[in-house]
Amino acid sequence: MKKVLITGAAGFLGSHLCDRFIKENYHVIGMDNFITGDKKNLQHLENNPNFEFIEHDVTEFVSIEGGLDYILHFASPASPIDYLKIPIQTLKVGSLGTHNLLGLAKAKKARILIASTSEVYGDPLVHPQTEDYYGNVNTIGPRGVYDEAKRFQESITMAYHRFHGLETRIVRIFNTYGPRMRLNDGRVIPAFMGQALRGEDLTIFGNGMQTRSFCYVNDQVEGIYNLLLSDYSYPVNIGNPHEITIKDFAEEIIKLTGTEQRVIYKDLPVDDPLQRQPDISLAKKVLNWEPKVGREEGMKKTFEYFKSLSKEELYKSEHKDFNNHIRR
Ligand code: NAD
Ligand code: UDP
């Protein structure tokens, strides 16, 4: 039985990846320190003999007994509000955490896949974004803690690949959504759906003309799985190229949820990218992958999930008023 270590396992993407590898009959070790994750995302695996969990902060030395075939490093805050709230931990998990996991991969002769992000392109001047675009990041802006940690992560990963001959893979993930996102993590989909469910107005930041391209979680996980098992060592964009303005997206959510609320406008956060759309030609070519789930179907499934949450979770307001601190 092949053995895989997944960091960030209690998070949104990490927990879905655990499910995917369990389904393929791997022995899965999940690791997390719960800083933005939730135990309940892994509850269903608790009694599975092929799953084990280690509570650990990956910025500290990581030790695993026995052999390891693969490592997927997904630990990192991912929502802008999360990483603005815990900037130092975000920098540490992308740098020190990645260094520890690369060292572990080298010691175990394991292949490692690193979760990078479309944020390495910053506020992109090339559209759609291709992997050979170097990006437009404000190193000292509030989002820099995430963007630069991820850029460093890519650099140190390539250095381990070139210098130590380590088998490495780098996925540049574009906005992904689905069940198990935290309702209050501040990202636009949980934000709008939570507002609709609570009967609040939907908050559009800026004029709403900024664009994003949303990928359903199952498609994302499939792309990551294919990349891990491929022999391609350079970064690959995985996302859904179907682009939409945030304003039009808010209208879609109003229709889907049937809310009678309207949209209200708030300031655009500092360095919020104005456009984002993955060019996925490379993924199509080297992974034979493309997304299959359309936004309508994916959003419906996601809304069903948020509807199923308790009242207590719906009204938990961990980030209330925090937005005010990140304005220009
Ligand atoms: P998430 O916040 O749901 O999950 C991240 C998990 O990492 C959490 O469970 C958290 O507790 C854990 N973690 C953070 N720091 C840790 C540390 N020092 N030690 C151990 N565990 C730690 O976020 P997500 O959306 O699932 O994102 C997962 C990964 O994918 C991140 O690396 C993120 O940068 C990347 N990514 C996600 C998206 C997206 O749209 N979801 C887009 C681009 C990149
Ligand atoms: N956004 C918004 N209202 C919200 C939350 C987010 O208009 O309540 C906007 C945000 O400014 C950004 C887009 O939606 O332009 C996507 O934001 P998200 O936090 O989901 O992630 P990002 O793509 O910026 O990393």
Tab-separated table of C-alpha atoms and ligand atoms in Angstrom:
chain	number	residue	atom	x	y	z
A	1	MET	CA	0.000	0.000	0.000
A	2	LYS	CA	1.442	3.411	-0.997
A	3	LYS	CA	1.753	6.000	1.747
A	4	VAL	CA	0.969	9.707	1.329
A	5	LEU	CA	1.374	12.605	3.789
A	6	ILE	CA	-1.095	15.463	3.292
A	7	THR	CA	-0.445	18.704	5.211
A	8	GLY	CA	-3.364	21.067	5.742
A	9	ALA	CA	-5.536	17.928	5.893
A	10	ALA	CA	-8.226	19.499	8.092
A	11	GLY	CA	-8.724	22.327	5.618
A	12	PHE	CA	-10.997	22.611	2.622
A	13	LEU	CA	-8.742	21.229	-0.133
A	14	GLY	CA	-6.645	19.021	2.154
A	15	SER	CA	-9.682	17.085	3.402
A	16	HIS	CA	-10.952	16.464	-0.137
A	17	LEU	CA	-7.472	15.265	-1.125
A	18	CYS	CA	-7.478	12.828	1.824
A	19	ASP	CA	-10.766	11.411	0.491
A	20	ARG	CA	-9.364	11.087	-3.027
A	21	PHE	CA	-6.283	9.144	-1.918
A	22	ILE	CA	-8.273	6.918	0.456
A	23	LYS	CA	-10.521	6.091	-2.498
A	24	GLU	CA	-7.435	5.043	-4.489
A	25	ASN	CA	-6.409	2.717	-1.658
A	26	TYR	CA	-3.500	4.701	-0.280
A	27	HIS	CA	-2.503	4.864	3.356
A	28	VAL	CA	-3.090	8.539	4.161
A	29	ILE	CA	-1.424	10.500	6.959
A	30	GLY	CA	-3.168	13.823	7.524
A	31	MET	CA	-1.305	16.604	9.326
A	32	ASP	CA	-2.699	19.920	10.555
A	33	ASN	CA	-2.492	22.389	13.445
A	34	PHE	CA	-6.117	23.583	12.982
A	35	ILE	CA	-5.154	27.250	12.642
A	36	THR	CA	-7.747	27.706	9.874
A	37	GLY	CA	-8.930	24.099	9.529
A	38	ASP	CA	-11.640	22.162	11.301
A	39	LYS	CA	-11.664	18.654	12.846
A	40	LYS	CA	-15.121	18.034	11.443
A	41	ASN	CA	-13.730	17.984	7.877
A	42	LEU	CA	-11.991	14.696	8.745
A	43	GLN	CA	-14.573	13.193	11.103
A	44	HIS	CA	-15.809	10.734	8.479
A	45	LEU	CA	-12.291	9.233	8.203
A	46	GLU	CA	-11.791	8.783	11.961
A	47	ASN	CA	-12.373	5.043	11.998
A	48	ASN	CA	-10.829	4.305	8.639
A	49	PRO	CA	-7.825	1.978	9.173
A	50	ASN	CA	-6.067	3.529	6.158
A	51	PHE	CA	-6.179	7.001	7.677
A	52	GLU	CA	-4.127	8.435	10.505
A	53	PHE	CA	-3.926	11.980	11.773
A	54	ILE	CA	-1.060	13.884	13.360
A	55	GLU	CA	-1.721	17.260	14.988
A	56	HIS	CA	1.413	19.251	14.225
A	57	ASP	CA	2.587	22.683	13.140
A	58	VAL	CA	4.688	22.073	10.019
A	59	THR	CA	6.873	25.104	10.695
A	60	GLU	CA	8.438	22.864	13.371
A	61	PHE	CA	10.582	19.833	12.375
A	62	VAL	CA	8.339	17.182	10.801
A	63	SER	CA	8.985	13.561	11.682
A	64	ILE	CA	7.211	10.536	10.175
A	65	GLU	CA	7.954	6.922	11.029
A	66	GLY	CA	8.661	4.473	8.211
A	67	GLY	CA	8.584	5.067	4.478
A	68	LEU	CA	6.641	7.647	2.506
A	69	ASP	CA	5.872	7.644	-1.212
A	70	TYR	CA	4.271	11.047	-1.641
A	71	ILE	CA	3.869	14.347	0.202
A	72	LEU	CA	1.241	16.961	-0.639
A	73	HIS	CA	1.995	20.238	1.119
A	74	PHE	CA	-1.311	22.119	1.432
A	75	ALA	CA	-0.899	23.706	4.868
A	76	SER	CA	-1.320	27.482	4.619
A	77	PRO	CA	-4.027	30.014	5.308
A	78	ALA	CA	-5.687	30.630	1.945
A	79	SER	CA	-8.344	33.270	2.428
A	80	PRO	CA	-7.167	36.903	2.191
A	81	ILE	CA	-8.772	37.710	5.542
A	82	ASP	CA	-7.066	34.724	7.187
A	83	TYR	CA	-3.614	35.610	5.975
A	84	LEU	CA	-4.069	39.266	6.794
A	85	LYS	CA	-4.991	38.253	10.323
A	86	ILE	CA	-2.058	35.835	10.745
A	87	PRO	CA	0.630	37.275	8.469
A	88	ILE	CA	3.702	35.880	10.231
A	89	GLN	CA	2.318	32.326	10.404
A	90	THR	CA	1.473	32.612	6.702
A	91	LEU	CA	5.047	33.564	5.830
A	92	LYS	CA	6.404	30.820	8.090
A	93	VAL	CA	4.270	27.995	6.736
A	94	GLY	CA	5.175	28.886	3.138
A	95	SER	CA	8.901	29.202	3.893
A	96	LEU	CA	9.961	27.228	7.005
A	97	GLY	CA	7.116	24.733	6.602
A	98	THR	CA	7.984	24.082	2.966
A	99	HIS	CA	11.669	23.730	3.858
A	100	ASN	CA	10.812	21.092	6.491
A	101	LEU	CA	8.660	19.132	4.068
A	102	LEU	CA	11.248	19.248	1.295
A	103	GLY	CA	13.785	17.940	3.807
A	104	LEU	CA	11.400	15.153	4.773
A	105	ALA	CA	10.793	14.306	1.093
A	106	LYS	CA	14.546	14.110	0.516
A	107	ALA	CA	15.100	11.886	3.561
A	108	LYS	CA	12.265	9.536	2.532
A	109	LYS	CA	12.995	9.694	-1.218
A	110	ALA	CA	9.370	10.716	-1.625
A	111	ARG	CA	7.829	12.773	-4.416
A	112	ILE	CA	6.440	16.093	-3.159
A	113	LEU	CA	3.680	18.277	-4.589
A	114	ILE	CA	3.487	21.889	-3.395
A	115	ALA	CA	0.254	23.929	-3.360
A	116	SER	CA	1.042	27.230	-5.019
A	117	THR	CA	-1.499	29.767	-6.178
A	118	SER	CA	-2.639	32.184	-8.864
A	119	GLU	CA	-1.578	34.865	-6.357
A	120	VAL	CA	2.022	34.394	-7.576
A	121	TYR	CA	0.817	36.427	-10.583
A	122	GLY	CA	-0.298	39.225	-8.219
A	123	ASP	CA	-2.499	41.811	-9.943
A	124	PRO	CA	-1.701	40.378	-13.371
A	125	LEU	CA	-0.851	42.480	-16.388
A	126	VAL	CA	-1.063	39.426	-18.666
A	127	HIS	CA	-4.515	37.966	-19.225
A	128	PRO	CA	-5.359	35.110	-19.080
A	129	GLN	CA	-2.420	34.014	-16.937
A	130	THR	CA	0.027	31.559	-18.465
A	131	GLU	CA	2.665	29.748	-16.410
A	132	ASP	CA	5.500	31.681	-18.077
A	133	TYR	CA	4.182	35.033	-16.755
A	134	TYR	CA	6.398	36.260	-13.882
A	135	GLY	CA	3.663	38.218	-12.142
A	136	ASN	CA	3.030	41.641	-10.657
A	137	VAL	CA	3.224	41.374	-6.876
A	138	ASN	CA	3.510	44.182	-4.333
A	139	THR	CA	6.087	42.658	-1.976
A	140	ILE	CA	5.312	45.046	0.883
A	141	GLY	CA	1.532	45.225	0.542
A	142	PRO	CA	-0.737	43.343	2.977
A	143	ARG	CA	-1.237	40.453	0.517
A	144	GLY	CA	2.543	40.212	0.049
A	145	VAL	CA	2.793	37.875	3.058
A	146	TYR	CA	0.901	35.208	1.143
A	147	ASP	CA	2.093	35.955	-2.379
A	148	GLU	CA	5.772	36.140	-1.490
A	149	ALA	CA	5.607	33.067	0.772
A	150	LYS	CA	4.179	31.145	-2.181
A	151	ARG	CA	6.773	32.551	-4.579
A	152	PHE	CA	9.556	31.569	-2.161
A	153	GLN	CA	7.900	28.156	-1.864
A	154	GLU	CA	8.158	27.682	-5.630
A	155	SER	CA	11.814	28.805	-5.632
A	156	ILE	CA	12.961	26.517	-2.832
A	157	THR	CA	11.039	23.628	-4.393
A	158	MET	CA	12.819	24.123	-7.729
A	159	ALA	CA	16.145	24.422	-5.870
A	160	TYR	CA	15.572	21.042	-4.193
A	161	HIS	CA	14.613	19.627	-7.576
A	162	ARG	CA	17.708	20.987	-9.349
A	163	PHE	CA	20.268	20.642	-6.564
A	164	HIS	CA	19.124	17.414	-4.879
A	165	GLY	CA	17.329	15.787	-7.806
A	166	LEU	CA	14.135	15.625	-5.714
A	167	GLU	CA	10.934	14.681	-7.553
A	168	THR	CA	8.796	17.809	-7.200
A	169	ARG	CA	5.475	19.033	-8.573
A	170	ILE	CA	4.009	22.553	-8.298
A	171	VAL	CA	0.306	23.289	-8.761
A	172	ARG	CA	-0.839	26.900	-9.186
A	173	ILE	CA	-4.377	26.752	-7.871
A	174	PHE	CA	-6.958	29.294	-9.069
A	175	ASN	CA	-10.045	30.172	-6.935
A	176	THR	CA	-11.570	26.852	-5.938
A	177	TYR	CA	-14.851	26.324	-4.095
A	178	GLY	CA	-17.152	23.629	-2.781
A	179	PRO	CA	-18.392	21.902	0.372
A	180	ARG	CA	-16.209	22.248	3.501
A	181	MET	CA	-15.178	25.827	2.817
A	182	ARG	CA	-15.468	27.736	6.061
A	183	LEU	CA	-18.670	29.755	5.972
A	184	ASN	CA	-16.931	32.691	7.633
A	185	ASP	CA	-13.550	32.600	5.967
A	186	GLY	CA	-14.230	35.847	4.109
A	187	ARG	CA	-13.796	34.428	0.609
A	188	VAL	CA	-16.407	35.645	-1.815
A	189	ILE	CA	-18.453	32.445	-2.229
A	190	PRO	CA	-18.969	31.658	1.474
A	191	ALA	CA	-19.382	35.405	2.080
A	192	PHE	CA	-22.218	35.809	-0.459
A	193	MET	CA	-23.909	32.515	0.415
A	194	GLY	CA	-23.703	33.226	4.157
A	195	GLN	CA	-25.165	36.682	3.619
A	196	ALA	CA	-28.012	35.242	1.543
A	197	LEU	CA	-28.755	32.641	4.237
A	198	ARG	CA	-28.734	35.234	7.038
A	199	GLY	CA	-30.903	37.643	5.037
A	200	GLU	CA	-28.158	40.254	4.768
A	201	ASP	CA	-27.206	42.356	1.750
A	202	LEU	CA	-24.384	40.988	-0.408
A	203	THR	CA	-21.193	43.027	0.007
A	204	ILE	CA	-19.391	43.779	-3.254
A	205	PHE	CA	-15.893	45.152	-2.749
A	206	GLY	CA	-14.977	47.952	-5.163
A	207	ASN	CA	-17.194	48.456	-8.214
A	208	GLY	CA	-17.555	44.719	-8.797
A	209	MET	CA	-15.886	44.853	-12.214
A	210	GLN	CA	-12.946	42.761	-10.992
A	211	THR	CA	-13.053	39.218	-12.359
A	212	ARG	CA	-12.439	35.741	-10.978
A	213	SER	CA	-12.791	32.254	-12.476
A	214	PHE	CA	-14.189	29.645	-10.098
A	215	CYS	CA	-13.253	25.959	-10.141
A	216	TYR	CA	-15.303	23.249	-8.431
A	217	VAL	CA	-13.358	21.260	-5.845
A	218	ASN	CA	-13.736	17.842	-7.537
A	219	ASP	CA	-12.187	19.197	-10.721
A	220	GLN	CA	-9.353	20.773	-8.751
A	221	VAL	CA	-8.625	17.544	-6.868
A	222	GLU	CA	-8.589	15.573	-10.135
A	223	GLY	CA	-6.098	18.004	-11.654
A	224	ILE	CA	-3.839	17.788	-8.588
A	225	TYR	CA	-4.036	13.996	-8.582
A	226	ASN	CA	-3.067	13.844	-12.280
A	227	LEU	CA	-0.206	16.280	-11.731
A	228	LEU	CA	1.229	14.287	-8.825
A	229	LEU	CA	1.322	11.149	-10.938
A	230	SER	CA	2.670	12.933	-14.034
A	231	ASP	CA	6.353	13.439	-14.776
A	232	TYR	CA	6.090	17.232	-15.136
A	233	SER	CA	8.214	19.240	-12.657
A	234	TYR	CA	7.363	22.834	-13.589
A	235	PRO	CA	4.353	24.798	-12.297
A	236	VAL	CA	0.957	23.974	-13.789
A	237	ASN	CA	-2.180	26.154	-13.551
A	238	ILE	CA	-5.252	24.256	-12.361
A	239	GLY	CA	-8.515	26.169	-12.444
A	240	ASN	CA	-11.652	26.796	-14.425
A	241	PRO	CA	-11.200	29.397	-17.174
A	242	HIS	CA	-14.863	30.481	-17.101
A	243	GLU	CA	-14.390	34.112	-16.008
A	244	ILE	CA	-17.034	36.354	-14.427
A	245	THR	CA	-17.159	39.811	-12.823
A	246	ILE	CA	-17.926	39.850	-9.104
A	247	LYS	CA	-20.974	42.018	-9.865
A	248	ASP	CA	-22.460	39.437	-12.250
A	249	PHE	CA	-21.500	36.706	-9.829
A	250	ALA	CA	-23.457	38.412	-7.033
A	251	GLU	CA	-26.492	38.431	-9.338
A	252	GLU	CA	-26.063	34.696	-9.973
A	253	ILE	CA	-25.947	34.052	-6.229
A	254	ILE	CA	-29.067	36.162	-5.659
A	255	LYS	CA	-30.900	34.061	-8.267
A	256	LEU	CA	-29.592	30.740	-6.963
A	257	THR	CA	-30.364	31.425	-3.309
A	258	GLY	CA	-33.661	33.204	-3.920
A	259	THR	CA	-32.694	35.900	-1.434
A	260	GLU	CA	-34.661	39.129	-1.488
A	261	GLN	CA	-31.627	41.124	-0.417
A	262	ARG	CA	-29.691	43.430	-2.721
A	263	VAL	CA	-26.026	44.229	-3.220
A	264	ILE	CA	-24.169	46.954	-1.354
A	265	TYR	CA	-20.758	48.332	-2.218
A	266	LYS	CA	-17.734	48.518	0.087
A	267	ASP	CA	-14.123	49.623	-0.473
A	268	LEU	CA	-11.860	47.395	-2.521
A	269	PRO	CA	-9.173	45.786	-0.321
A	270	VAL	CA	-5.572	46.845	-0.981
A	271	ASP	CA	-3.959	45.086	-3.986
A	272	ASP	CA	-7.123	43.109	-4.795
A	273	PRO	CA	-6.352	41.738	-8.297
A	274	LEU	CA	-8.565	43.298	-10.966
A	275	GLN	CA	-8.631	40.251	-13.210
A	276	ARG	CA	-7.910	36.557	-12.905
A	277	GLN	CA	-8.364	33.734	-15.390
A	278	PRO	CA	-6.188	30.677	-15.808
A	279	ASP	CA	-4.802	29.671	-19.164
A	280	ILE	CA	-5.037	25.881	-18.808
A	281	SER	CA	-3.466	24.868	-22.138
A	282	LEU	CA	-0.510	23.336	-20.307
A	283	ALA	CA	-2.700	21.224	-17.990
A	284	LYS	CA	-4.681	20.020	-21.006
A	285	LYS	CA	-1.471	19.059	-22.793
A	286	VAL	CA	0.617	17.462	-20.049
A	287	LEU	CA	-2.146	16.130	-17.763
A	288	ASN	CA	-4.925	15.555	-20.259
A	289	TRP	CA	-7.077	17.424	-17.732
A	290	GLU	CA	-9.806	20.013	-17.958
A	291	PRO	CA	-12.647	20.960	-15.597
A	292	LYS	CA	-15.992	19.202	-16.047
A	293	VAL	CA	-18.295	20.858	-13.495
A	294	GLY	CA	-19.996	24.088	-14.601
A	295	ARG	CA	-20.594	26.964	-12.216
A	296	GLU	CA	-24.345	26.402	-11.988
A	297	GLU	CA	-23.965	22.783	-10.872
A	298	GLY	CA	-21.015	23.486	-8.568
A	299	MET	CA	-22.684	26.462	-6.885
A	300	LYS	CA	-25.860	24.453	-6.302
A	301	LYS	CA	-23.895	21.715	-4.532
A	302	THR	CA	-21.992	24.286	-2.494
A	303	PHE	CA	-25.173	26.092	-1.457
A	304	GLU	CA	-26.712	22.770	-0.357
A	305	TYR	CA	-23.688	22.303	1.902
A	306	PHE	CA	-23.927	25.764	3.458
A	307	LYS	CA	-27.681	25.309	3.954
A	308	SER	CA	-27.013	22.120	5.909
A	309	LEU	CA	-24.855	23.903	8.520
A	310	SER	CA	-26.142	24.745	11.978
A	311	LYS	CA	-27.533	28.162	12.961
A	312	GLU	CA	-24.615	28.528	15.333
A	313	GLU	CA	-22.130	28.179	12.463
A	314	LEU	CA	-24.156	30.483	10.256
A	315	TYR	CA	-23.986	33.278	12.825
A	316	LYS	CA	-20.370	32.748	13.917
A	317	SER	CA	-18.776	36.053	12.957
A	318	GLU	CA	-15.080	35.531	13.385
A	319	HIS	CA	-14.106	38.234	10.922
A	320	LYS	CA	-16.654	40.918	11.697
A	321	ASP	CA	-15.132	44.392	11.428
A	322	PHE	CA	-11.789	42.962	10.391
A	323	ASN	CA	-12.261	44.202	6.828
A	324	ASN	CA	-11.897	47.772	8.071
A	325	HIS	CA	-8.252	47.157	8.851
A	326	ILE	CA	-7.305	46.238	5.326
A	327	ARG	CA	-8.608	49.227	3.462
A	328	ARG	CA	-6.316	51.532	1.534
B	1	NAD	P1	-7.824	26.063	4.365
B	1	NAD	O1	-7.544	27.232	5.249
B	1	NAD	O2	-9.189	25.483	4.372
B	1	NAD	O3	-6.793	24.900	4.677
B	1	NAD	C1	-5.478	25.122	5.075
B	1	NAD	C2	-5.151	24.153	6.189
B	1	NAD	O4	-3.753	24.305	6.556
B	1	NAD	C3	-5.956	24.399	7.471
B	1	NAD	O5	-6.547	23.211	7.901
B	1	NAD	C4	-4.926	24.922	8.457
B	1	NAD	O6	-5.239	24.619	9.797
B	1	NAD	C5	-3.658	24.226	7.972
B	1	NAD	N1	-2.414	24.905	8.390
B	1	NAD	C6	-2.086	26.219	8.228
B	1	NAD	N2	-0.879	26.457	8.746
B	1	NAD	C7	-0.422	25.269	9.252
B	1	NAD	C8	0.777	24.875	9.899
B	1	NAD	N3	1.755	25.744	10.177
B	1	NAD	N4	0.923	23.573	10.260
B	1	NAD	C9	-0.061	22.669	9.991
B	1	NAD	N5	-1.218	22.996	9.383
B	1	NAD	C10	-1.391	24.285	9.005
B	1	NAD	O7	-7.405	26.514	2.883
B	1	NAD	P2	-7.605	25.770	1.490
B	1	NAD	O8	-8.482	26.581	0.637
B	1	NAD	O9	-7.931	24.334	1.716
B	1	NAD	O10	-6.131	25.879	0.882
B	1	NAD	C11	-5.227	24.792	0.967
B	1	NAD	C12	-3.966	25.120	0.170
B	1	NAD	O11	-4.285	25.408	-1.190
B	1	NAD	C13	-3.194	26.329	0.701
B	1	NAD	O12	-1.807	26.061	0.615
B	1	NAD	C14	-3.577	27.430	-0.248
B	1	NAD	O13	-2.564	28.409	-0.366
B	1	NAD	C15	-3.773	26.678	-1.562
B	1	NAD	N6	-4.696	27.387	-2.466
B	1	NAD	C16	-6.046	27.305	-2.287
B	1	NAD	C17	-6.882	28.012	-3.152
B	1	NAD	C18	-8.381	27.922	-3.046
B	1	NAD	O14	-9.075	28.533	-3.873
B	1	NAD	N7	-8.948	27.192	-2.120
B	1	NAD	C19	-6.347	28.804	-4.164
B	1	NAD	C20	-4.961	28.877	-4.287
B	1	NAD	C21	-4.144	28.149	-3.439
B	2	UDP	N1	-15.255	40.042	-2.587
B	2	UDP	C1	-16.405	40.790	-2.543
B	2	UDP	N2	-17.223	40.678	-1.447
B	2	UDP	C2	-16.947	39.846	-0.399
B	2	UDP	C3	-15.769	39.067	-0.451
B	2	UDP	C4	-14.938	39.195	-1.564
B	2	UDP	O1	-16.701	41.562	-3.475
B	2	UDP	O2	-17.737	39.809	0.561
B	2	UDP	C5	-14.377	40.171	-3.778
B	2	UDP	C6	-12.899	40.398	-3.455
B	2	UDP	O3	-12.636	41.787	-3.282
B	2	UDP	C7	-12.234	39.842	-4.696
B	2	UDP	C8	-13.159	38.673	-5.105
B	2	UDP	O4	-14.401	38.922	-4.466
B	2	UDP	O5	-12.206	40.791	-5.726
B	2	UDP	C9	-12.645	37.305	-4.683
B	2	UDP	O6	-12.259	37.404	-3.340
B	2	UDP	P1	-11.799	36.166	-2.463
B	2	UDP	O7	-11.575	36.677	-1.076
B	2	UDP	O8	-12.746	35.058	-2.641
B	2	UDP	O9	-10.397	35.671	-3.043
B	2	UDP	P2	-9.242	36.279	-3.957
B	2	UDP	O10	-9.552	35.827	-5.322
B	2	UDP	O11	-9.221	37.784	-3.866
B	2	UDP	O12	-8.021	35.669	-3.390
